[in-house]
Amino acid sequence: MRSTRAAFLAVALLSVTGTAIAGGPAWAAEGAQRAATVAHDDFNGDGFPDLVTAAPAATVGGKPGAGFVAVLYGSSQGVDTAKRVVLTQSSAGVPGSPEAHDAFGAAVTSADLDGDGYADLAVGVPGEDIGDAVDAGSVTVLWGSARGLTGTSSWLESNTLGAPSARESYGSGLTAADVDGDGRPELAHVNAEDSVYVHDFSASRTPQNPEQLHGLPTENGFRPSGLTGADYDKDGYADLVVTGTEPSLEIVESRSVLLRGSADGLGLDRTFGGGSVGASGDLNKDGYPDLVLGDPRTLEHGEWDLAAGSVSVRYGSRDGLFGSDAETPDQVFEQGKDGLGGSAEVGDRFGADLSLGDVNGDGHLDLAIGSPGESIGDLADAGAAWLLRGSARGLGTAGAQNFNQNTAGVPGASEAGDRFGAQARLVDSDRDGHAELVTTAPYENDSAGYAWVLDGTASGVTTSGSWSFGAAALGASQGTAYFGSVLGK
């Protein structure tokens, strides 16, 4: 591994646009006392997870594609559009300024990076121009506090070979994981080339020993798009999985790269098929985190025209994610197979997004799956979202649910091209023990975009009481914003 220094600019975040929660919870303990138990998405430390959604294609200050990020704060009543903050590069204290196609919010992740007991939000800006380097990209870290995301922020940019590189798209994929085994997560992100960056922050929010891992296998055209991470072999060091795509003959296939963590840092382990989208969690409660990959481009019988999408699972163990048969995942889920309803149709994009959470409160993680290319009747690309149930044996198809805008109780109606299910998130924002399903349709209402919230219950997701919202409800940029293109995980 080669280390390289990155450039950082710390600035004061004096205020934010949108509506923030005034003040903080009076009972909030000091961060040092709460750091060990803070939720990765609780930005104000009130004990309720918060919801992050973004519109990186939104117009801000007359600049198309500048982008915004919105945070809806959780409460005993769940998330509420009146309790939110909307952040752009024109927000006071947020570094940079809105520029056309910056794509602020193209990637987001959250974790308590400084150990103060409040989750922090990292925002990818892969279209940011740095000097003359077009689309060099940057990452902004917004620090949590008792008042939410109203503390200070930090700016990260690549400094490879003395200057950022044009079209590097630094910050195009983000995750947080404890790769150095110190008990606190680090921020990891990829660019559009061949590098993974890892940033560790001190309690004073000063970056410590930033690392750059070169050598992702790009010789065959592998293009990284995202990251997930966990300590799959429980050796004390988190591993990272870089997800992306790779051209093969006349098609583009999903590929993943495993980077193993160790006392010596991250190291390239292997490249394998399976997904361009990933999620990690302990599905069977054996103590080892597991890897779920979504492959919306799956080929069936070697014929590209039959691509419908799939989801695969690799269970963690003492040996990591790979046993004697490294090429075969432990489970593969496809519509119309092995008890899963629906039918696999060209362009369904089943597996386009994934999220893990406990919906029915049984202590086992369930899986939300986006299928934005699903046709509803003769409405092409209307979209759907699925839920697979978890158990002591892991994921299964028994009791699986699927939803679309024509499902009774879901607001709105299915329309061709809406792409409902483009993003999916399971989040227990009211802490009732049942995660809600949040899903989006970025092309709803002439590409303005919308999000839906469906409650979780002991019997699964219910449409009773479900509701939806768009950028207008947040006081954010409207028009062709593709709101909901990104959800925090």
Short mmCIF file of C-alpha atoms in Angstrom, two decimals:
data_model
loop_
_atom_site.label_atom_id
_atom_site.label_comp_id
_atom_site.label_asym_id
_atom_site.label_seq_id
_atom_site.Cartn_x
_atom_site.Cartn_y
_atom_site.Cartn_z
CA MET A 1 0.00 0.00 0.00
CA ARG A 2 1.22 3.46 -0.83
CA SER A 3 0.21 6.40 1.31
CA THR A 4 -0.32 9.84 -0.09
CA ARG A 5 -1.27 13.06 1.57
CA ALA A 6 -4.66 14.52 0.69
CA ALA A 7 -5.54 18.17 0.88
CA PHE A 8 -7.98 19.21 3.58
CA LEU A 9 -9.66 22.51 4.21
CA ALA A 10 -11.50 22.93 7.50
CA VAL A 11 -14.14 25.62 7.58
CA ALA A 12 -16.72 26.74 10.10
CA LEU A 13 -20.29 25.72 9.35
CA LEU A 14 -22.10 28.75 10.71
CA SER A 15 -25.61 27.92 9.54
CA VAL A 16 -27.44 25.87 6.99
CA THR A 17 -30.27 26.46 4.58
CA GLY A 18 -33.59 24.74 5.09
CA THR A 19 -35.14 24.15 8.50
CA ALA A 20 -32.94 22.79 11.25
CA ILE A 21 -34.11 21.70 14.68
CA ALA A 22 -33.52 24.64 16.97
CA GLY A 23 -31.36 23.74 19.93
CA GLY A 24 -30.48 20.21 20.95
CA PRO A 25 -31.91 17.59 23.31
CA ALA A 26 -31.47 18.86 26.85
CA TRP A 27 -30.69 15.38 28.15
CA ALA A 28 -27.94 14.68 25.61
CA ALA A 29 -24.89 13.22 27.37
CA GLU A 30 -21.34 14.17 26.55
CA GLY A 31 -20.14 12.61 23.33
CA ALA A 32 -17.37 10.60 24.96
CA GLN A 33 -19.94 8.74 27.05
CA ARG A 34 -22.12 7.90 24.07
CA ALA A 35 -19.60 7.34 21.30
CA ALA A 36 -19.57 3.56 21.67
CA THR A 37 -23.31 3.21 21.09
CA VAL A 38 -24.15 6.04 18.70
CA ALA A 39 -26.14 5.02 15.62
CA HIS A 40 -24.28 5.51 12.36
CA ASP A 41 -27.07 7.82 11.16
CA ASP A 42 -28.06 9.78 14.31
CA PHE A 43 -26.66 13.23 13.57
CA ASN A 44 -28.14 15.07 16.57
CA GLY A 45 -27.68 12.38 19.20
CA ASP A 46 -31.34 12.19 20.21
CA GLY A 47 -31.37 8.41 19.84
CA PHE A 48 -33.45 8.38 16.66
CA PRO A 49 -31.90 7.46 13.30
CA ASP A 50 -32.15 10.13 10.62
CA LEU A 51 -32.83 9.84 6.89
CA VAL A 52 -30.53 11.23 4.20
CA THR A 53 -31.73 11.76 0.66
CA ALA A 54 -30.04 13.62 -2.17
CA ALA A 55 -30.65 15.10 -5.59
CA PRO A 56 -27.22 15.47 -7.22
CA ALA A 57 -28.81 16.55 -10.51
CA ALA A 58 -30.82 19.39 -8.96
CA THR A 59 -30.39 22.99 -10.04
CA VAL A 60 -28.98 25.24 -7.31
CA GLY A 61 -28.50 28.97 -7.82
CA GLY A 62 -29.27 28.59 -11.51
CA LYS A 63 -26.55 25.93 -11.91
CA PRO A 64 -27.99 22.68 -13.33
CA GLY A 65 -26.62 19.55 -11.72
CA ALA A 66 -25.09 21.39 -8.76
CA GLY A 67 -27.01 19.16 -6.35
CA PHE A 68 -28.37 19.19 -2.80
CA VAL A 69 -28.57 16.86 0.20
CA ALA A 70 -31.50 16.76 2.62
CA VAL A 71 -31.57 15.25 6.11
CA LEU A 72 -34.90 14.42 7.76
CA TYR A 73 -34.45 14.01 11.51
CA GLY A 74 -36.01 11.01 13.23
CA SER A 75 -38.29 11.26 16.25
CA SER A 76 -40.84 9.22 18.21
CA GLN A 77 -43.20 9.95 15.31
CA GLY A 78 -40.67 8.99 12.65
CA VAL A 79 -39.18 11.32 10.07
CA ASP A 80 -40.93 14.60 9.38
CA THR A 81 -40.39 16.97 6.46
CA ALA A 82 -40.77 19.90 8.87
CA LYS A 83 -37.73 18.72 10.84
CA ARG A 84 -35.04 18.77 8.23
CA VAL A 85 -31.98 20.51 6.93
CA VAL A 86 -31.19 21.07 3.25
CA LEU A 87 -27.53 21.45 2.36
CA THR A 88 -25.92 22.75 -0.82
CA GLN A 89 -22.56 24.26 -1.64
CA SER A 90 -24.22 27.65 -1.18
CA SER A 91 -25.08 26.84 2.45
CA ALA A 92 -23.07 28.99 4.83
CA GLY A 93 -19.96 27.12 5.90
CA VAL A 94 -20.19 24.33 3.32
CA PRO A 95 -17.00 24.52 1.25
CA GLY A 96 -17.08 25.31 -2.45
CA SER A 97 -19.84 26.95 -4.43
CA PRO A 98 -22.58 25.55 -6.67
CA GLU A 99 -21.34 24.89 -10.19
CA ALA A 100 -22.99 23.15 -13.10
CA HIS A 101 -22.73 19.36 -12.81
CA ASP A 102 -20.79 19.30 -9.54
CA ALA A 103 -23.21 16.54 -8.45
CA PHE A 104 -23.09 17.41 -4.75
CA GLY A 105 -24.65 14.37 -3.05
CA ALA A 106 -23.88 11.82 -5.76
CA ALA A 107 -22.68 9.57 -2.92
CA VAL A 108 -23.28 9.80 0.84
CA THR A 109 -22.34 7.78 3.90
CA SER A 110 -22.51 8.38 7.63
CA ALA A 111 -20.71 7.28 10.78
CA ASP A 112 -19.23 8.78 13.93
CA LEU A 113 -15.87 9.58 12.39
CA ASP A 114 -14.48 11.72 15.23
CA GLY A 115 -15.77 9.66 18.16
CA ASP A 116 -17.80 12.44 19.77
CA GLY A 117 -21.04 10.45 19.94
CA TYR A 118 -22.72 12.11 16.96
CA ALA A 119 -22.91 10.63 13.49
CA ASP A 120 -21.20 12.64 10.76
CA LEU A 121 -22.16 12.86 7.09
CA ALA A 122 -19.74 12.49 4.19
CA VAL A 123 -20.93 13.84 0.84
CA GLY A 124 -19.33 12.97 -2.48
CA VAL A 125 -19.01 15.71 -5.10
CA PRO A 126 -17.46 13.81 -8.04
CA GLY A 127 -18.12 16.56 -10.58
CA GLU A 128 -16.25 19.24 -8.65
CA ASP A 129 -13.64 21.11 -10.71
CA ILE A 130 -10.38 21.66 -8.81
CA GLY A 131 -8.47 24.45 -10.51
CA ASP A 132 -8.13 23.42 -14.14
CA ALA A 133 -8.86 19.77 -13.35
CA VAL A 134 -12.38 19.20 -14.68
CA ASP A 135 -14.45 16.69 -12.66
CA ALA A 136 -11.55 16.02 -10.31
CA GLY A 137 -14.06 15.57 -7.50
CA SER A 138 -14.10 16.18 -3.77
CA VAL A 139 -15.65 14.98 -0.51
CA THR A 140 -17.23 17.18 2.15
CA VAL A 141 -17.55 15.90 5.73
CA LEU A 142 -20.31 17.58 7.74
CA TRP A 143 -19.89 17.08 11.47
CA GLY A 144 -22.78 16.10 13.74
CA SER A 145 -23.66 17.84 17.00
CA ALA A 146 -26.50 18.17 19.51
CA ARG A 147 -28.14 20.50 16.98
CA GLY A 148 -27.59 18.13 14.10
CA LEU A 149 -25.41 18.96 11.12
CA THR A 150 -24.53 22.46 12.25
CA GLY A 151 -20.96 22.05 13.49
CA THR A 152 -17.90 22.34 11.27
CA SER A 153 -17.12 20.75 7.94
CA SER A 154 -14.01 19.45 6.20
CA TRP A 155 -13.09 19.35 2.52
CA LEU A 156 -11.13 16.48 0.99
CA GLU A 157 -9.62 16.38 -2.47
CA SER A 158 -7.11 14.19 -4.24
CA ASN A 159 -3.51 15.35 -4.32
CA THR A 160 -2.07 12.51 -6.38
CA LEU A 161 1.28 13.38 -8.03
CA GLY A 162 1.05 16.93 -6.75
CA ALA A 163 -2.33 17.91 -8.18
CA PRO A 164 -5.86 16.55 -8.61
CA SER A 165 -6.48 14.73 -11.88
CA ALA A 166 -9.12 15.71 -14.41
CA ARG A 167 -12.11 13.33 -14.53
CA GLU A 168 -10.85 11.42 -11.52
CA SER A 169 -14.33 11.77 -9.94
CA TYR A 170 -12.90 11.60 -6.43
CA GLY A 171 -15.65 10.65 -3.97
CA SER A 172 -17.87 8.80 -6.43
CA GLY A 173 -18.45 5.99 -3.91
CA LEU A 174 -18.32 6.16 -0.10
CA THR A 175 -18.53 3.93 2.96
CA ALA A 176 -17.29 3.89 6.55
CA ALA A 177 -15.58 0.91 8.19
CA ASP A 178 -12.94 0.23 10.83
CA VAL A 179 -10.12 -0.84 8.53
CA ASP A 180 -7.31 -0.18 11.03
CA GLY A 181 -8.85 -2.01 13.98
CA ASP A 182 -8.82 0.95 16.38
CA GLY A 183 -12.51 0.60 17.22
CA ARG A 184 -13.60 3.66 15.27
CA PRO A 185 -14.73 3.80 11.63
CA GLU A 186 -12.64 5.38 8.90
CA LEU A 187 -13.99 7.05 5.77
CA ALA A 188 -13.27 5.14 2.58
CA HIS A 189 -14.06 6.20 -0.96
CA VAL A 190 -13.24 5.41 -4.55
CA ASN A 191 -12.58 7.46 -7.64
CA ALA A 192 -13.41 6.61 -11.23
CA GLU A 193 -9.89 5.37 -11.89
CA ASP A 194 -7.96 2.77 -9.90
CA SER A 195 -7.72 4.02 -6.32
CA VAL A 196 -9.36 3.60 -2.94
CA TYR A 197 -8.75 6.30 -0.33
CA VAL A 198 -9.03 5.82 3.44
CA HIS A 199 -9.18 8.78 5.85
CA ASP A 200 -8.92 8.46 9.62
CA PHE A 201 -9.94 11.41 11.79
CA SER A 202 -8.79 12.29 15.29
CA ALA A 203 -11.08 13.50 18.05
CA SER A 204 -10.19 17.04 16.96
CA ARG A 205 -11.35 16.15 13.41
CA THR A 206 -7.83 16.32 12.10
CA PRO A 207 -7.14 13.74 9.38
CA GLN A 208 -4.58 11.14 10.41
CA ASN A 209 -2.42 9.10 8.01
CA PRO A 210 -4.59 9.25 4.88
CA GLU A 211 -3.93 6.26 2.67
CA GLN A 212 -4.32 5.68 -1.04
CA LEU A 213 -4.49 2.15 -2.36
CA HIS A 214 -3.59 1.97 -6.04
CA GLY A 215 -4.05 -0.96 -8.33
CA LEU A 216 -7.73 -1.78 -8.69
CA PRO A 217 -7.85 -4.16 -11.66
CA THR A 218 -8.78 -1.68 -14.37
CA GLU A 219 -6.85 -3.35 -17.18
CA ASN A 220 -10.09 -4.97 -18.39
CA GLY A 221 -12.06 -1.75 -18.04
CA PHE A 222 -13.33 -2.23 -14.47
CA ARG A 223 -15.07 0.97 -13.39
CA PRO A 224 -15.76 1.31 -9.65
CA SER A 225 -19.09 2.74 -8.58
CA GLY A 226 -19.52 2.02 -4.89
CA LEU A 227 -18.24 0.52 -1.65
CA THR A 228 -19.43 -1.60 1.24
CA GLY A 229 -17.40 -2.90 4.12
CA ALA A 230 -17.36 -5.08 7.24
CA ASP A 231 -15.04 -7.43 9.11
CA TYR A 232 -16.23 -10.54 7.28
CA ASP A 233 -13.67 -12.87 8.90
CA LYS A 234 -13.69 -11.22 12.36
CA ASP A 235 -9.94 -10.73 12.47
CA GLY A 236 -10.35 -7.25 13.92
CA TYR A 237 -9.87 -5.41 10.62
CA ALA A 238 -12.71 -4.45 8.29
CA ASP A 239 -12.54 -5.53 4.68
CA LEU A 240 -13.86 -3.47 1.77
CA VAL A 241 -15.75 -4.59 -1.31
CA VAL A 242 -15.54 -2.25 -4.28
CA THR A 243 -18.53 -2.71 -6.58
CA GLY A 244 -18.65 -1.68 -10.21
CA THR A 245 -18.91 -2.79 -13.80
CA GLU A 246 -16.60 -4.27 -16.42
CA PRO A 247 -17.10 -4.57 -20.19
CA SER A 248 -17.11 -8.07 -21.62
CA LEU A 249 -17.37 -8.51 -25.39
CA GLU A 250 -20.42 -6.41 -26.32
CA ILE A 251 -21.94 -6.20 -22.83
CA VAL A 252 -21.19 -4.67 -19.45
CA GLU A 253 -21.08 -7.04 -16.48
CA SER A 254 -21.17 -6.31 -12.77
CA ARG A 255 -17.88 -6.97 -10.98
CA SER A 256 -16.62 -6.64 -7.42
CA VAL A 257 -13.17 -6.37 -5.86
CA LEU A 258 -12.38 -7.61 -2.33
CA LEU A 259 -9.79 -5.67 -0.34
CA ARG A 260 -8.77 -7.59 2.80
CA GLY A 261 -7.99 -5.66 5.94
CA SER A 262 -5.00 -6.53 8.13
CA ALA A 263 -2.46 -4.99 10.49
CA ASP A 264 -0.52 -3.96 7.38
CA GLY A 265 -3.50 -2.16 5.87
CA LEU A 266 -5.78 -3.02 2.97
CA GLY A 267 -4.59 -5.40 0.28
CA LEU A 268 -6.07 -6.59 -2.99
CA ASP A 269 -7.50 -10.09 -2.49
CA ARG A 270 -9.54 -10.97 -5.57
CA THR A 271 -11.96 -9.86 -8.26
CA PHE A 272 -15.25 -11.71 -8.55
CA GLY A 273 -18.63 -11.49 -10.23
CA GLY A 274 -21.86 -10.74 -8.51
CA GLY A 275 -22.82 -7.13 -8.18
CA SER A 276 -22.54 -3.43 -8.83
CA VAL A 277 -24.36 -2.60 -5.56
CA GLY A 278 -23.51 -3.96 -2.10
CA ALA A 279 -24.71 -4.10 1.51
CA SER A 280 -23.18 -5.75 4.57
CA GLY A 281 -24.65 -7.14 7.80
CA ASP A 282 -24.90 -10.29 9.92
CA LEU A 283 -27.87 -12.03 8.34
CA ASN A 284 -27.78 -15.33 10.25
CA LYS A 285 -26.48 -13.93 13.57
CA ASP A 286 -23.44 -16.18 13.66
CA GLY A 287 -21.22 -13.24 14.57
CA TYR A 288 -19.77 -12.85 11.07
CA PRO A 289 -20.99 -10.04 8.80
CA ASP A 290 -22.28 -11.16 5.42
CA LEU A 291 -22.19 -9.59 1.96
CA VAL A 292 -25.23 -8.97 -0.24
CA LEU A 293 -24.68 -7.92 -3.85
CA GLY A 294 -27.20 -6.60 -6.33
CA ASP A 295 -26.60 -7.33 -10.00
CA PRO A 296 -29.26 -5.54 -12.04
CA ARG A 297 -27.47 -6.59 -15.23
CA THR A 298 -27.58 -10.38 -14.67
CA LEU A 299 -27.38 -12.54 -17.78
CA GLU A 300 -29.56 -15.63 -18.04
CA HIS A 301 -28.43 -18.54 -20.18
CA GLY A 302 -25.71 -16.32 -21.61
CA GLU A 303 -28.22 -14.13 -23.43
CA TRP A 304 -28.01 -10.40 -22.79
CA ASP A 305 -31.58 -9.81 -23.95
CA LEU A 306 -32.83 -11.82 -20.97
CA ALA A 307 -31.08 -9.67 -18.36
CA ALA A 308 -33.49 -9.08 -15.48
CA GLY A 309 -31.34 -8.78 -12.38
CA SER A 310 -30.46 -10.84 -9.34
CA VAL A 311 -29.30 -10.60 -5.73
CA SER A 312 -26.59 -12.85 -4.32
CA VAL A 313 -25.40 -13.52 -0.77
CA ARG A 314 -21.99 -14.58 0.51
CA TYR A 315 -21.96 -15.49 4.18
CA GLY A 316 -19.00 -14.45 6.30
CA SER A 317 -16.96 -16.96 8.28
CA ARG A 318 -13.57 -17.47 9.91
CA ASP A 319 -12.24 -17.85 6.36
CA GLY A 320 -13.97 -14.72 5.13
CA LEU A 321 -16.45 -14.61 2.25
CA PHE A 322 -14.96 -17.34 0.10
CA GLY A 323 -14.89 -21.07 0.74
CA SER A 324 -13.66 -23.83 -1.53
CA ASP A 325 -16.00 -22.75 -4.35
CA ALA A 326 -15.01 -19.11 -4.65
CA GLU A 327 -17.02 -18.40 -7.80
CA THR A 328 -20.39 -19.60 -6.49
CA PRO A 329 -22.27 -17.43 -3.98
CA ASP A 330 -24.14 -19.09 -1.13
CA GLN A 331 -27.52 -17.85 -2.31
CA VAL A 332 -28.93 -16.24 -5.45
CA PHE A 333 -32.38 -14.65 -5.60
CA GLU A 334 -34.18 -14.00 -8.88
CA GLN A 335 -37.81 -13.20 -9.57
CA GLY A 336 -39.90 -16.26 -10.37
CA LYS A 337 -37.40 -18.73 -8.90
CA ASP A 338 -37.09 -20.69 -5.66
CA GLY A 339 -40.34 -19.40 -4.23
CA LEU A 340 -39.83 -15.73 -5.03
CA GLY A 341 -42.83 -14.25 -6.80
CA GLY A 342 -42.90 -12.15 -9.93
CA SER A 343 -41.23 -13.02 -13.19
CA ALA A 344 -37.83 -12.10 -14.55
CA GLU A 345 -38.27 -9.72 -17.47
CA VAL A 346 -35.75 -7.89 -19.58
CA GLY A 347 -34.72 -4.62 -17.98
CA ASP A 348 -36.34 -5.20 -14.56
CA ARG A 349 -33.09 -4.15 -12.87
CA PHE A 350 -33.91 -6.30 -9.86
CA GLY A 351 -31.13 -5.61 -7.36
CA ALA A 352 -30.49 -2.02 -8.45
CA ASP A 353 -30.40 -1.00 -4.79
CA LEU A 354 -30.20 -2.82 -1.45
CA SER A 355 -30.71 -2.03 2.22
CA LEU A 356 -30.63 -4.16 5.38
CA GLY A 357 -32.77 -3.62 8.49
CA ASP A 358 -35.10 -5.43 10.87
CA VAL A 359 -38.66 -4.76 9.75
CA ASN A 360 -40.66 -7.24 11.84
CA GLY A 361 -38.65 -6.91 15.05
CA ASP A 362 -37.57 -10.56 15.23
CA GLY A 363 -33.91 -9.64 15.65
CA HIS A 364 -32.93 -10.75 12.14
CA LEU A 365 -32.01 -8.45 9.28
CA ASP A 366 -34.41 -8.22 6.35
CA LEU A 367 -33.45 -7.03 2.87
CA ALA A 368 -35.08 -4.31 0.79
CA ILE A 369 -34.46 -4.60 -2.96
CA GLY A 370 -35.10 -2.03 -5.65
CA SER A 371 -36.36 -3.08 -9.08
CA PRO A 372 -36.89 0.25 -10.89
CA GLY A 373 -37.18 -1.28 -14.35
CA GLU A 374 -40.12 -3.48 -13.39
CA SER A 375 -43.10 -3.18 -15.72
CA ILE A 376 -46.47 -2.85 -13.99
CA GLY A 377 -48.96 -4.19 -16.48
CA ASP A 378 -48.03 -2.51 -19.74
CA LEU A 379 -46.30 0.40 -17.97
CA ALA A 380 -42.61 -0.04 -18.74
CA ASP A 381 -40.11 1.03 -16.06
CA ALA A 382 -42.86 1.90 -13.60
CA GLY A 383 -40.80 0.19 -10.92
CA ALA A 384 -41.23 -1.89 -7.77
CA ALA A 385 -39.58 -2.57 -4.41
CA TRP A 386 -39.21 -5.92 -2.65
CA LEU A 387 -38.65 -7.13 0.90
CA LEU A 388 -37.02 -10.48 1.73
CA ARG A 389 -37.33 -11.80 5.28
CA GLY A 390 -34.39 -12.75 7.46
CA SER A 391 -34.17 -15.65 9.91
CA ALA A 392 -31.61 -17.70 11.84
CA ARG A 393 -30.83 -19.38 8.52
CA GLY A 394 -30.30 -16.08 6.75
CA LEU A 395 -32.40 -14.63 3.96
CA GLY A 396 -35.28 -16.55 2.39
CA THR A 397 -38.23 -16.10 0.07
CA ALA A 398 -40.95 -17.12 2.54
CA GLY A 399 -43.18 -14.15 3.26
CA ALA A 400 -41.50 -11.95 0.65
CA GLN A 401 -43.38 -8.75 -0.18
CA ASN A 402 -43.36 -6.42 -3.17
CA PHE A 403 -44.78 -2.96 -3.66
CA ASN A 404 -45.47 -0.51 -6.45
CA GLN A 405 -47.55 2.63 -6.83
CA ASN A 406 -50.58 0.54 -7.77
CA THR A 407 -50.35 -1.42 -4.51
CA ALA A 408 -53.34 -0.59 -2.32
CA GLY A 409 -52.45 2.10 0.20
CA VAL A 410 -49.37 3.40 -1.62
CA PRO A 411 -49.87 7.06 -2.61
CA GLY A 412 -49.97 7.85 -6.31
CA ALA A 413 -50.30 5.56 -9.29
CA SER A 414 -47.81 3.65 -11.39
CA GLU A 415 -46.73 5.43 -14.55
CA ALA A 416 -44.35 4.40 -17.28
CA GLY A 417 -40.84 5.59 -16.60
CA ASP A 418 -41.29 6.57 -12.92
CA ARG A 419 -38.68 4.00 -11.78
CA PHE A 420 -40.19 3.47 -8.35
CA GLY A 421 -37.69 1.44 -6.32
CA ALA A 422 -34.64 3.19 -7.74
CA GLN A 423 -33.39 3.57 -4.17
CA ALA A 424 -34.43 1.67 -1.04
CA ARG A 425 -33.65 2.21 2.64
CA LEU A 426 -34.72 0.40 5.79
CA VAL A 427 -34.53 2.77 8.77
CA ASP A 428 -36.20 2.63 12.19
CA SER A 429 -36.55 6.39 12.51
CA ASP A 430 -39.09 6.18 15.37
CA ARG A 431 -37.25 3.40 17.24
CA ASP A 432 -40.34 1.25 17.62
CA GLY A 433 -38.33 -1.85 16.75
CA HIS A 434 -39.69 -2.03 13.21
CA ALA A 435 -37.73 -0.45 10.36
CA GLU A 436 -39.68 1.56 7.82
CA LEU A 437 -39.18 1.05 4.09
CA VAL A 438 -38.24 4.25 2.29
CA THR A 439 -38.10 4.04 -1.48
CA THR A 440 -37.87 6.59 -4.27
CA ALA A 441 -38.88 7.26 -7.86
CA PRO A 442 -36.50 9.91 -9.28
CA TYR A 443 -38.48 10.20 -12.53
CA GLU A 444 -41.85 10.78 -10.85
CA ASN A 445 -43.68 13.97 -11.91
CA ASP A 446 -41.63 14.75 -15.00
CA SER A 447 -38.35 13.84 -13.28
CA ALA A 448 -38.95 16.03 -10.23
CA GLY A 449 -38.66 12.90 -8.08
CA TYR A 450 -40.48 11.61 -5.01
CA ALA A 451 -39.93 9.44 -1.93
CA TRP A 452 -42.32 7.10 -0.09
CA VAL A 453 -42.33 5.97 3.54
CA LEU A 454 -44.01 2.65 4.39
CA ASP A 455 -44.20 1.56 8.04
CA GLY A 456 -42.76 -1.64 9.44
CA THR A 457 -44.81 -3.94 11.68
CA ALA A 458 -44.48 -7.35 13.33
CA SER A 459 -45.94 -8.88 10.17
CA GLY A 460 -43.75 -6.95 7.74
CA VAL A 461 -44.10 -3.75 5.75
CA THR A 462 -47.58 -2.24 5.69
CA THR A 463 -49.02 0.35 3.32
CA SER A 464 -51.42 1.57 5.99
CA GLY A 465 -50.46 5.13 6.83
CA SER A 466 -47.85 5.31 4.08
CA TRP A 467 -46.99 8.76 2.77
CA SER A 468 -44.80 10.46 0.20
CA PHE A 469 -42.89 13.69 -0.25
CA GLY A 470 -40.85 15.57 -2.80
CA ALA A 471 -38.36 18.42 -2.85
CA ALA A 472 -41.12 21.02 -2.51
CA ALA A 473 -41.99 19.72 0.97
CA LEU A 474 -38.39 20.38 1.99
CA GLY A 475 -38.21 23.87 0.53
CA ALA A 476 -35.52 22.61 -1.82
CA SER A 477 -34.84 23.02 -5.52
CA GLN A 478 -37.64 21.65 -7.67
CA GLY A 479 -38.04 21.16 -11.40
CA THR A 480 -36.04 18.38 -13.01
CA ALA A 481 -34.21 17.47 -9.80
CA TYR A 482 -34.44 13.66 -9.90
CA PHE A 483 -35.05 13.90 -6.17
CA GLY A 484 -34.36 10.59 -4.43
CA SER A 485 -31.59 9.54 -6.79
CA VAL A 486 -29.53 8.84 -3.66
CA LEU A 487 -30.50 7.59 -0.20
CA GLY A 488 -28.11 7.30 2.71
CA LYS A 489 -27.50 3.76 3.93
#
